[in-house]
Amino acid sequence: MVSLKLQKRLAASVLKCGKNKIWLDPNEINEISLANSRRNIARLERDGLIIKKPATVHSRARVTLRNEAKRKGRHTGIGKRRGTANARLPVKVLWMRRIRVLRRLLRKMRDAKKIDKHIYHSLYMLAKGNQFKNKRVLLETIHDKKREMSEEKALAEQAAARKSRAKARLERKAAREAQKSQE
């Protein structure tokens, strides 16, 4: 058996691949052993005596299947977890998501003139201070604030009406007394 070490090395160089990827035709060993230059090797490659083997398949089918199952929540039990809860889904990320939702809601309501800038600011600061667990709680608070505001406004209007009535009564009384004193 002739050693084809040189031919394999040259073929790897010519075909730009590793030596393991080179296939030398076992029926044409004598022909191949005569080739001692890169040009001869290239000619043999054209003739099909030397071939670059195809890349071996590295299938991702199993990985795809497993990832689909993971998306459904399989394979994520306590035994499969390596990182801490905070490493898997950081508290900061959860906070950022929540605060962005709350601030977006506040901004939207302020722009739609549903809340004034004073309510907006007070609620913005409360959201920053971690007062609202989620959007629903914030909406409830907004409705409460608006109800309080409308009640205060109604009370102020009632007080103003009462004051004006009392003033009118006093004026009428003073006018009557002035009329009596003239008679």
Tab-separated table of N, CA and C in Angstrom, residues 20-180:
chain	number	residue	atom	x	y	z
A	20	ASN	N	-9.273	15.524	6.845
A	20	ASN	CA	-10.336	14.533	7.042
A	20	ASN	C	-11.463	14.668	6.021
A	21	LYS	N	-11.554	15.825	5.384
A	21	LYS	CA	-12.620	16.049	4.409
A	21	LYS	C	-12.233	15.559	2.999
A	22	ILE	N	-11.004	15.083	2.846
A	22	ILE	CA	-10.529	14.659	1.517
A	22	ILE	C	-10.836	13.171	1.309
A	23	TRP	N	-11.432	12.856	0.149
A	23	TRP	CA	-11.673	11.457	-0.244
A	23	TRP	C	-10.805	11.138	-1.453
A	24	LEU	N	-9.980	10.104	-1.305
A	24	LEU	CA	-9.126	9.657	-2.422
A	24	LEU	C	-9.708	8.345	-2.953
A	25	ASP	N	-9.904	8.272	-4.265
A	25	ASP	CA	-10.520	7.084	-4.871
A	25	ASP	C	-9.642	5.847	-4.615
A	26	PRO	N	-10.145	4.844	-3.869
A	26	PRO	CA	-9.315	3.665	-3.546
A	26	PRO	C	-8.964	2.825	-4.778
A	27	ASN	N	-9.767	2.975	-5.845
A	27	ASN	CA	-9.483	2.191	-7.070
A	27	ASN	C	-8.388	2.825	-7.914
A	28	GLU	N	-8.073	4.068	-7.656
A	28	GLU	CA	-7.100	4.791	-8.484
A	28	GLU	C	-5.870	5.205	-7.666
A	29	ILE	N	-5.474	4.355	-6.738
A	29	ILE	CA	-4.361	4.692	-5.847
A	29	ILE	C	-3.073	4.930	-6.627
A	30	ASN	N	-2.796	4.105	-7.616
A	30	ASN	CA	-1.551	4.254	-8.381
A	30	ASN	C	-1.506	5.591	-9.102
A	31	GLU	N	-2.621	5.944	-9.728
A	31	GLU	CA	-2.727	7.218	-10.452
A	31	GLU	C	-2.489	8.393	-9.491
A	32	ILE	N	-3.127	8.320	-8.316
A	32	ILE	CA	-3.035	9.414	-7.347
A	32	ILE	C	-1.611	9.519	-6.800
A	33	SER	N	-0.960	8.364	-6.579
A	33	SER	CA	0.387	8.385	-5.990
A	33	SER	C	1.402	9.072	-6.896
A	34	LEU	N	1.114	9.141	-8.202
A	34	LEU	CA	2.028	9.798	-9.142
A	34	LEU	C	1.946	11.320	-9.045
A	35	ALA	N	0.786	11.820	-8.548
A	35	ALA	CA	0.600	13.276	-8.459
A	35	ALA	C	1.412	13.802	-7.288
A	36	ASN	N	2.395	14.665	-7.614
A	36	ASN	CA	3.238	15.192	-6.538
A	36	ASN	C	3.277	16.717	-6.535
A	37	SER	N	2.327	17.331	-7.260
A	37	SER	CA	2.275	18.805	-7.251
A	37	SER	C	0.816	19.248	-7.124
A	38	ARG	N	0.664	20.496	-6.753
A	38	ARG	CA	-0.692	21.039	-6.583
A	38	ARG	C	-1.458	21.026	-7.900
A	39	ARG	N	-0.744	21.294	-8.988
A	39	ARG	CA	-1.401	21.319	-10.309
A	39	ARG	C	-1.962	19.933	-10.639
A	40	ASN	N	-1.133	18.890	-10.379
A	40	ASN	CA	-1.585	17.512	-10.648
A	40	ASN	C	-2.790	17.152	-9.782
A	41	ILE	N	-2.741	17.609	-8.508
A	41	ILE	CA	-3.844	17.331	-7.568
A	41	ILE	C	-5.123	18.004	-8.073
A	42	ALA	N	-4.994	19.262	-8.544
A	42	ALA	CA	-6.161	19.999	-9.055
A	42	ALA	C	-6.759	19.262	-10.256
A	43	ARG	N	-5.876	18.713	-11.114
A	43	ARG	CA	-6.352	17.974	-12.296
A	43	ARG	C	-7.120	16.717	-11.862
A	44	LEU	N	-6.576	16.021	-10.851
A	44	LEU	CA	-7.248	14.812	-10.346
A	44	LEU	C	-8.616	15.174	-9.736
A	45	GLU	N	-8.654	16.336	-9.124
A	45	GLU	CA	-9.928	16.785	-8.525
A	45	GLU	C	-10.948	17.030	-9.636
A	46	ARG	N	-10.506	17.655	-10.735
A	46	ARG	CA	-11.405	17.885	-11.875
A	46	ARG	C	-11.904	16.554	-12.451
A	47	ASP	N	-11.011	15.561	-12.453
A	47	ASP	CA	-11.378	14.246	-13.009
A	47	ASP	C	-12.251	13.435	-12.049
A	48	GLY	N	-12.327	13.854	-10.807
A	48	GLY	CA	-13.190	13.170	-9.845
A	48	GLY	C	-12.507	12.071	-9.065
A	49	LEU	N	-11.154	12.015	-9.123
A	49	LEU	CA	-10.429	11.001	-8.344
A	49	LEU	C	-10.221	11.467	-6.913
A	50	ILE	N	-10.199	12.780	-6.744
A	50	ILE	CA	-10.097	13.368	-5.402
A	50	ILE	C	-11.350	14.230	-5.204
A	51	ILE	N	-12.015	14.014	-4.091
A	51	ILE	CA	-13.277	14.742	-3.828
A	51	ILE	C	-13.236	15.343	-2.422
A	52	LYS	N	-13.830	16.528	-2.321
A	52	LYS	CA	-14.024	17.149	-0.991
A	52	LYS	C	-15.358	16.638	-0.458
A	53	LYS	N	-15.306	15.904	0.671
A	53	LYS	CA	-16.536	15.319	1.218
A	53	LYS	C	-17.512	16.427	1.644
A	54	PRO	N	-18.814	16.181	1.571
A	54	PRO	CA	-19.786	17.213	2.005
A	54	PRO	C	-19.748	17.391	3.527
A	55	ALA	N	-20.185	18.542	3.959
A	55	ALA	CA	-20.210	18.815	5.406
A	55	ALA	C	-21.205	17.875	6.070
A	56	THR	N	-20.812	17.373	7.245
A	56	THR	CA	-21.717	16.462	7.956
A	56	THR	C	-22.906	17.249	8.506
A	57	VAL	N	-24.033	16.611	8.528
A	57	VAL	CA	-25.268	17.273	8.979
A	57	VAL	C	-25.237	17.415	10.502
A	58	HIS	N	-25.578	18.622	10.957
A	58	HIS	CA	-25.700	18.851	12.401
A	58	HIS	C	-27.118	19.375	12.620
A	59	SER	N	-28.038	18.439	12.753
A	59	SER	CA	-29.461	18.794	12.757
A	59	SER	C	-29.855	19.530	14.032
A	60	ARG	N	-30.708	20.571	13.841
A	60	ARG	CA	-31.240	21.308	14.995
A	60	ARG	C	-32.702	20.944	15.253
A	61	ALA	N	-33.160	19.860	14.647
A	61	ALA	CA	-34.575	19.485	14.774
A	61	ALA	C	-34.951	19.243	16.230
A	62	ARG	N	-34.096	18.521	16.949
A	62	ARG	CA	-34.394	18.215	18.361
A	62	ARG	C	-34.411	19.496	19.195
A	63	VAL	N	-33.474	20.405	18.885
A	63	VAL	CA	-33.403	21.683	19.616
A	63	VAL	C	-34.681	22.481	19.380
A	64	THR	N	-35.132	22.521	18.112
A	64	THR	CA	-36.350	23.269	17.772
A	64	THR	C	-37.548	22.711	18.530
A	65	LEU	N	-37.649	21.381	18.548
A	65	LEU	CA	-38.759	20.734	19.260
A	65	LEU	C	-38.740	21.095	20.744
A	66	ARG	N	-37.545	21.039	21.315
A	66	ARG	CA	-37.424	21.311	22.742
A	66	ARG	C	-37.770	22.761	23.048
A	67	ASN	N	-37.330	23.668	22.169
A	67	ASN	CA	-37.630	25.089	22.386
A	67	ASN	C	-39.126	25.363	22.284
A	68	GLU	N	-39.803	24.638	21.370
A	68	GLU	CA	-41.258	24.786	21.259
A	68	GLU	C	-41.929	24.332	22.553
A	69	ALA	N	-41.440	23.200	23.092
A	69	ALA	CA	-42.000	22.692	24.351
A	69	ALA	C	-41.746	23.687	25.478
A	70	LYS	N	-40.545	24.278	25.490
A	70	LYS	CA	-40.199	25.248	26.537
A	70	LYS	C	-41.101	26.462	26.460
A	71	ARG	N	-41.472	26.847	25.209
A	71	ARG	CA	-42.361	27.991	25.036
A	71	ARG	C	-43.713	27.709	25.692
A	72	LYS	N	-44.077	26.413	25.689
A	72	LYS	CA	-45.339	26.024	26.336
A	72	LYS	C	-45.175	25.888	27.847
A	73	GLY	N	-43.909	25.962	28.308
A	73	GLY	CA	-43.667	25.898	29.754
A	73	GLY	C	-43.151	24.562	30.249
A	74	ARG	N	-42.813	23.653	29.337
A	74	ARG	CA	-42.258	22.364	29.771
A	74	ARG	C	-40.757	22.518	30.072
A	75	HIS	N	-40.211	21.570	30.776
A	75	HIS	CA	-38.756	21.512	31.077
A	75	HIS	C	-38.275	22.761	31.818
A	76	THR	N	-39.133	23.389	32.609
A	76	THR	CA	-38.676	24.595	33.326
A	76	THR	C	-38.960	24.464	34.820
A	77	GLY	N	-39.075	23.230	35.292
A	77	GLY	CA	-39.337	23.019	36.718
A	77	GLY	C	-38.119	23.363	37.563
A	78	ILE	N	-38.267	23.179	38.871
A	78	ILE	CA	-37.209	23.550	39.814
A	78	ILE	C	-35.908	22.828	39.486
A	79	GLY	N	-36.002	21.557	39.061
A	79	GLY	CA	-34.797	20.774	38.772
A	79	GLY	C	-34.023	21.242	37.558
A	80	LYS	N	-34.653	22.049	36.706
A	80	LYS	CA	-33.996	22.507	35.485
A	80	LYS	C	-33.380	23.897	35.643
A	81	ARG	N	-33.569	24.509	36.794
A	81	ARG	CA	-33.106	25.900	36.959
A	81	ARG	C	-31.695	25.929	37.521
A	82	ARG	N	-30.833	26.714	36.873
A	82	ARG	CA	-29.448	26.840	37.336
A	82	ARG	C	-29.188	28.187	37.987
A	83	GLY	N	-29.820	29.249	37.462
A	83	GLY	CA	-29.597	30.593	38.003
A	83	GLY	C	-30.632	30.940	39.056
A	84	THR	N	-30.357	31.988	39.811
A	84	THR	CA	-31.329	32.474	40.799
A	84	THR	C	-32.521	33.063	40.054
A	85	ALA	N	-33.606	33.278	40.786
A	85	ALA	CA	-34.805	33.865	40.174
A	85	ALA	C	-34.460	35.222	39.573
A	86	ASN	N	-33.604	35.958	40.264
A	86	ASN	CA	-33.230	37.297	39.795
A	86	ASN	C	-32.349	37.239	38.548
A	87	ALA	N	-31.566	36.154	38.434
A	87	ALA	CA	-30.728	36.001	37.232
A	87	ALA	C	-31.593	35.611	36.039
A	88	ARG	N	-32.660	34.837	36.302
A	88	ARG	CA	-33.516	34.373	35.209
A	88	ARG	C	-34.417	35.478	34.682
A	89	LEU	N	-34.998	36.262	35.586
A	89	LEU	CA	-35.812	37.421	35.193
A	89	LEU	C	-35.604	38.493	36.245
A	90	PRO	N	-34.710	39.448	35.969
A	90	PRO	CA	-34.320	40.417	36.993
A	90	PRO	C	-35.493	41.261	37.494
A	91	VAL	N	-35.419	41.577	38.788
A	91	VAL	CA	-36.423	42.432	39.421
A	91	VAL	C	-36.448	43.785	38.721
A	92	LYS	N	-35.278	44.238	38.286
A	92	LYS	CA	-35.186	45.555	37.640
A	92	LYS	C	-35.977	45.570	36.330
A	93	VAL	N	-35.909	44.464	35.589
A	93	VAL	CA	-36.640	44.391	34.319
A	93	VAL	C	-38.147	44.468	34.586
A	94	LEU	N	-38.589	43.729	35.610
A	94	LEU	CA	-40.015	43.762	35.972
A	94	LEU	C	-40.424	45.174	36.370
A	95	TRP	N	-39.584	45.837	37.154
A	95	TRP	CA	-39.866	47.215	37.583
A	95	TRP	C	-39.966	48.149	36.376
A	96	MET	N	-38.995	48.008	35.447
A	96	MET	CA	-38.985	48.893	34.265
A	96	MET	C	-40.259	48.698	33.453
A	97	ARG	N	-40.656	47.429	33.268
A	97	ARG	CA	-41.880	47.161	32.504
A	97	ARG	C	-43.081	47.820	33.181
A	98	ARG	N	-43.174	47.656	34.512
A	98	ARG	CA	-44.342	48.161	35.229
A	98	ARG	C	-44.376	49.677	35.220
A	99	ILE	N	-43.246	50.307	35.523
A	99	ILE	CA	-43.220	51.778	35.620
A	99	ILE	C	-43.481	52.406	34.257
A	100	ARG	N	-43.017	51.754	33.187
A	100	ARG	CA	-43.269	52.292	31.846
A	100	ARG	C	-44.748	52.229	31.507
A	101	VAL	N	-45.397	51.131	31.891
A	101	VAL	CA	-46.839	50.998	31.660
A	101	VAL	C	-47.591	52.098	32.399
A	102	LEU	N	-47.241	52.291	33.683
A	102	LEU	CA	-47.942	53.283	34.514
A	102	LEU	C	-47.720	54.693	33.979
A	103	ARG	N	-46.476	54.999	33.642
A	103	ARG	CA	-46.174	56.361	33.158
A	103	ARG	C	-46.838	56.615	31.811
A	104	ARG	N	-46.890	55.583	30.968
A	104	ARG	CA	-47.557	55.736	29.675
A	104	ARG	C	-49.037	56.054	29.880
A	105	LEU	N	-49.658	55.341	30.824
A	105	LEU	CA	-51.076	55.578	31.116
A	105	LEU	C	-51.300	56.997	31.626
A	106	LEU	N	-50.448	57.431	32.568
A	106	LEU	CA	-50.585	58.787	33.122
A	106	LEU	C	-50.438	59.839	32.024
A	107	ARG	N	-49.442	59.639	31.172
A	107	ARG	CA	-49.194	60.606	30.097
A	107	ARG	C	-50.398	60.675	29.156
A	108	LYS	N	-50.940	59.489	28.822
A	108	LYS	CA	-52.068	59.424	27.902
A	108	LYS	C	-53.281	60.160	28.487
A	109	MET	N	-53.521	59.943	29.776
A	109	MET	CA	-54.686	60.569	30.411
A	109	MET	C	-54.507	62.077	30.543
A	110	ARG	N	-53.261	62.493	30.786
A	110	ARG	CA	-53.008	63.943	30.890
A	110	ARG	C	-53.191	64.604	29.519
A	111	ASP	N	-52.667	63.956	28.468
A	111	ASP	CA	-52.795	64.525	27.126
A	111	ASP	C	-54.253	64.559	26.665
A	112	ALA	N	-55.048	63.577	27.140
A	112	ALA	CA	-56.469	63.534	26.769
A	112	ALA	C	-57.302	64.446	27.672
A	113	LYS	N	-56.639	65.201	28.560
A	113	LYS	CA	-57.296	66.142	29.489
A	113	LYS	C	-58.230	65.432	30.477
A	114	LYS	N	-57.967	64.141	30.738
A	114	LYS	CA	-58.788	63.425	31.716
A	114	LYS	C	-58.311	63.726	33.131
A	115	ILE	N	-57.019	64.038	33.258
A	115	ILE	CA	-56.493	64.483	34.569
A	115	ILE	C	-55.687	65.759	34.342
A	116	ASP	N	-55.697	66.619	35.345
A	116	ASP	CA	-54.912	67.867	35.203
A	116	ASP	C	-53.470	67.616	35.610
A	117	LYS	N	-52.636	68.639	35.419
A	117	LYS	CA	-51.194	68.432	35.633
A	117	LYS	C	-50.856	68.204	37.104
A	118	HIS	N	-51.716	68.693	38.015
A	118	HIS	CA	-51.433	68.522	39.447
A	118	HIS	C	-51.657	67.074	39.870
A	119	ILE	N	-52.796	66.516	39.434
A	119	ILE	CA	-53.056	65.095	39.723
A	119	ILE	C	-51.979	64.241	39.059
A	120	TYR	N	-51.642	64.599	37.810
A	120	TYR	CA	-50.620	63.847	37.072
A	120	TYR	C	-49.332	63.795	37.882
A	121	HIS	N	-48.904	64.955	38.382
A	121	HIS	CA	-47.621	65.006	39.079
A	121	HIS	C	-47.666	64.198	40.377
A	122	SER	N	-48.743	64.353	41.129
A	122	SER	CA	-48.814	63.617	42.405
A	122	SER	C	-48.831	62.106	42.157
A	123	LEU	N	-49.581	61.670	41.140
A	123	LEU	CA	-49.635	60.234	40.836
A	123	LEU	C	-48.320	59.735	40.252
A	124	TYR	N	-47.643	60.583	39.479
A	124	TYR	CA	-46.340	60.227	38.908
A	124	TYR	C	-45.359	59.932	40.051
A	125	MET	N	-45.356	60.805	41.038
A	125	MET	CA	-44.426	60.621	42.162
A	125	MET	C	-44.810	59.388	42.995
A	126	LEU	N	-46.114	59.133	43.153
A	126	LEU	CA	-46.541	57.938	43.887
A	126	LEU	C	-46.121	56.672	43.128
A	127	ALA	N	-46.238	56.715	41.785
A	127	ALA	CA	-45.822	55.558	40.979
A	127	ALA	C	-44.325	55.328	41.144
A	128	LYS	N	-43.576	56.421	41.166
A	128	LYS	CA	-42.126	56.306	41.357
A	128	LYS	C	-41.813	55.711	42.724
A	129	GLY	N	-42.671	56.015	43.694
A	129	GLY	CA	-42.471	55.499	45.053
A	129	GLY	C	-43.056	54.116	45.272
A	130	ASN	N	-43.397	53.421	44.189
A	130	ASN	CA	-43.845	52.021	44.267
A	130	ASN	C	-45.188	51.874	44.979
A	131	GLN	N	-46.107	52.807	44.730
A	131	GLN	CA	-47.413	52.750	45.384
A	131	GLN	C	-48.407	51.889	44.620
A	132	PHE	N	-48.180	51.752	43.298
A	132	PHE	CA	-49.167	51.061	42.473
A	132	PHE	C	-48.608	49.745	41.973
A	133	LYS	N	-49.348	48.658	42.301
A	133	LYS	CA	-48.908	47.317	41.941
A	133	LYS	C	-49.033	47.098	40.439
A	134	ASN	N	-50.096	47.666	39.859
A	134	ASN	CA	-50.322	47.484	38.418
A	134	ASN	C	-51.220	48.597	37.893
A	135	LYS	N	-51.588	48.468	36.621
A	135	LYS	CA	-52.363	49.495	35.926
A	135	LYS	C	-53.766	49.636	36.539
A	136	ARG	N	-54.357	48.495	36.911
A	136	ARG	CA	-55.706	48.514	37.461
A	136	ARG	C	-55.768	49.356	38.733
A	137	VAL	N	-54.793	49.165	39.613
A	137	VAL	CA	-54.759	49.902	40.879
A	137	VAL	C	-54.608	51.401	40.611
A	138	LEU	N	-53.757	51.730	39.650
A	138	LEU	CA	-53.547	53.146	39.299
A	138	LEU	C	-54.848	53.758	38.768
A	139	LEU	N	-55.545	53.026	37.905
A	139	LEU	CA	-56.817	53.533	37.358
A	139	LEU	C	-57.836	53.764	38.466
A	140	GLU	N	-57.901	52.836	39.427
A	140	GLU	CA	-58.821	53.008	40.565
A	140	GLU	C	-58.479	54.280	41.326
A	141	THR	N	-57.187	54.499	41.552
A	141	THR	CA	-56.746	55.693	42.274
A	141	THR	C	-57.122	56.959	41.506
A	142	ILE	N	-56.944	56.910	40.186
A	142	ILE	CA	-57.288	58.083	39.355
A	142	ILE	C	-58.772	58.386	39.498
A	143	HIS	N	-59.610	57.337	39.421
A	143	HIS	CA	-61.062	57.553	39.542
A	143	HIS	C	-61.408	58.127	40.916
A	144	ASP	N	-60.747	57.603	41.968
A	144	ASP	CA	-60.993	58.127	43.323
A	144	ASP	C	-60.629	59.602	43.405
A	145	LYS	N	-59.466	59.946	42.860
A	145	LYS	CA	-58.999	61.349	42.898
A	145	LYS	C	-59.996	62.251	42.171
A	146	LYS	N	-60.456	61.773	40.982
A	146	LYS	CA	-61.391	62.584	40.204
A	146	LYS	C	-62.701	62.765	40.963
A	147	ARG	N	-63.162	61.698	41.635
A	147	ARG	CA	-64.392	61.780	42.418
A	147	ARG	C	-64.221	62.791	43.551
A	148	GLU	N	-63.076	62.698	44.249
A	148	GLU	CA	-62.787	63.652	45.341
A	148	GLU	C	-62.806	65.083	44.824
A	149	MET	N	-62.145	65.287	43.677
A	149	MET	CA	-62.080	66.634	43.096
A	149	MET	C	-63.480	67.167	42.793
A	150	SER	N	-64.317	66.306	42.174
A	150	SER	CA	-65.667	66.758	41.804
A	150	SER	C	-66.494	67.053	43.055
A	151	GLU	N	-66.310	66.210	44.111
A	151	GLU	CA	-67.037	66.452	45.375
A	151	GLU	C	-66.607	67.775	45.991
A	152	GLU	N	-65.274	68.011	46.007
A	152	GLU	CA	-64.766	69.275	46.566
A	152	GLU	C	-65.308	70.464	45.791
A	153	LYS	N	-65.345	70.307	44.457
A	153	LYS	CA	-65.839	71.384	43.602
A	153	LYS	C	-67.314	71.665	43.907
A	154	ALA	N	-68.101	70.570	44.036
A	154	ALA	CA	-69.531	70.724	44.331
A	154	ALA	C	-69.716	71.408	45.679
A	155	LEU	N	-68.922	70.989	46.677
A	155	LEU	CA	-69.021	71.595	48.019
A	155	LEU	C	-68.657	73.077	47.964
A	156	ALA	N	-67.606	73.382	47.193
A	156	ALA	CA	-67.183	74.791	47.075
A	156	ALA	C	-68.280	75.620	46.416
A	157	GLU	N	-68.914	75.045	45.397
A	157	GLU	CA	-70.007	75.762	44.719
A	157	GLU	C	-71.180	75.986	45.664
A	158	GLN	N	-71.491	74.935	46.456
A	158	GLN	CA	-72.589	75.063	47.423
A	158	GLN	C	-72.287	76.153	48.444
A	159	ALA	N	-71.038	76.151	48.920
A	159	ALA	CA	-70.641	77.154	49.921
A	159	ALA	C	-70.738	78.553	49.329
A	160	ALA	N	-70.296	78.686	48.082
A	160	ALA	CA	-70.353	79.994	47.415
A	160	ALA	C	-71.805	80.437	47.253
A	161	ALA	N	-72.683	79.511	46.870
A	161	ALA	CA	-74.105	79.835	46.708
A	161	ALA	C	-74.700	80.254	48.051
A	162	ARG	N	-74.350	79.491	49.107
A	162	ARG	CA	-74.855	79.812	50.448
A	162	ARG	C	-74.406	81.214	50.858
A	163	LYS	N	-73.126	81.509	50.607
A	163	LYS	CA	-72.571	82.826	50.957
A	163	LYS	C	-73.317	83.933	50.220
A	164	SER	N	-73.526	83.715	48.905
A	164	SER	CA	-74.180	84.760	48.105
A	164	SER	C	-75.624	84.978	48.570
A	165	ARG	N	-76.313	83.847	48.942
A	165	ARG	CA	-77.680	83.978	49.442
A	165	ARG	C	-77.709	84.756	50.749
A	166	ALA	N	-76.758	84.428	51.642
A	166	ALA	CA	-76.691	85.111	52.948
A	166	ALA	C	-76.417	86.594	52.745
A	167	LYS	N	-75.524	86.897	51.818
A	167	LYS	CA	-75.170	88.292	51.531
A	167	LYS	C	-76.396	89.057	51.020
A	168	ALA	N	-77.128	88.395	50.114
A	168	ALA	CA	-78.339	89.026	49.557
A	168	ALA	C	-79.363	89.261	50.658
A	169	ARG	N	-79.499	88.256	51.568
A	169	ARG	CA	-80.444	88.389	52.675
A	169	ARG	C	-80.065	89.571	53.560
A	170	LEU	N	-78.760	89.684	53.866
A	170	LEU	CA	-78.293	90.782	54.717
A	170	LEU	C	-78.542	92.128	54.046
A	171	GLU	N	-78.299	92.163	52.734
A	171	GLU	CA	-78.519	93.423	51.998
A	171	GLU	C	-79.991	93.811	52.026
A	172	ARG	N	-80.870	92.795	51.836
A	172	ARG	CA	-82.310	93.084	51.870
A	172	ARG	C	-82.722	93.606	53.239
A	173	LYS	N	-82.169	92.939	54.275
A	173	LYS	CA	-82.501	93.343	55.653
A	173	LYS	C	-82.040	94.778	55.916
A	174	ALA	N	-80.820	95.072	55.473
A	174	ALA	CA	-80.268	96.427	55.669
A	174	ALA	C	-81.118	97.448	54.911
A	175	ALA	N	-81.567	97.076	53.731
A	175	ALA	CA	-82.398	97.986	52.920
A	175	ALA	C	-83.736	98.230	53.617
A	176	ARG	N	-84.321	97.148	54.189
A	176	ARG	CA	-85.599	97.296	54.902
A	176	ARG	C	-85.446	98.232	56.105
A	177	GLU	N	-84.356	98.000	56.838
A	177	GLU	CA	-84.118	98.827	58.039
A	177	GLU	C	-83.897	100.280	57.657
A	178	ALA	N	-83.191	100.480	56.555
A	178	ALA	CA	-82.962	101.849	56.090
A	178	ALA	C	-84.288	102.508	55.693
A	179	GLN	N	-85.168	101.712	55.086
A	179	GLN	CA	-86.477	102.244	54.662
A	179	GLN	C	-87.331	102.596	55.877
A	180	LYS	N	-87.271	101.732	56.892
A	180	LYS	CA	-88.032	101.976	58.139
A	180	LYS	C	-87.548	103.255	58.809
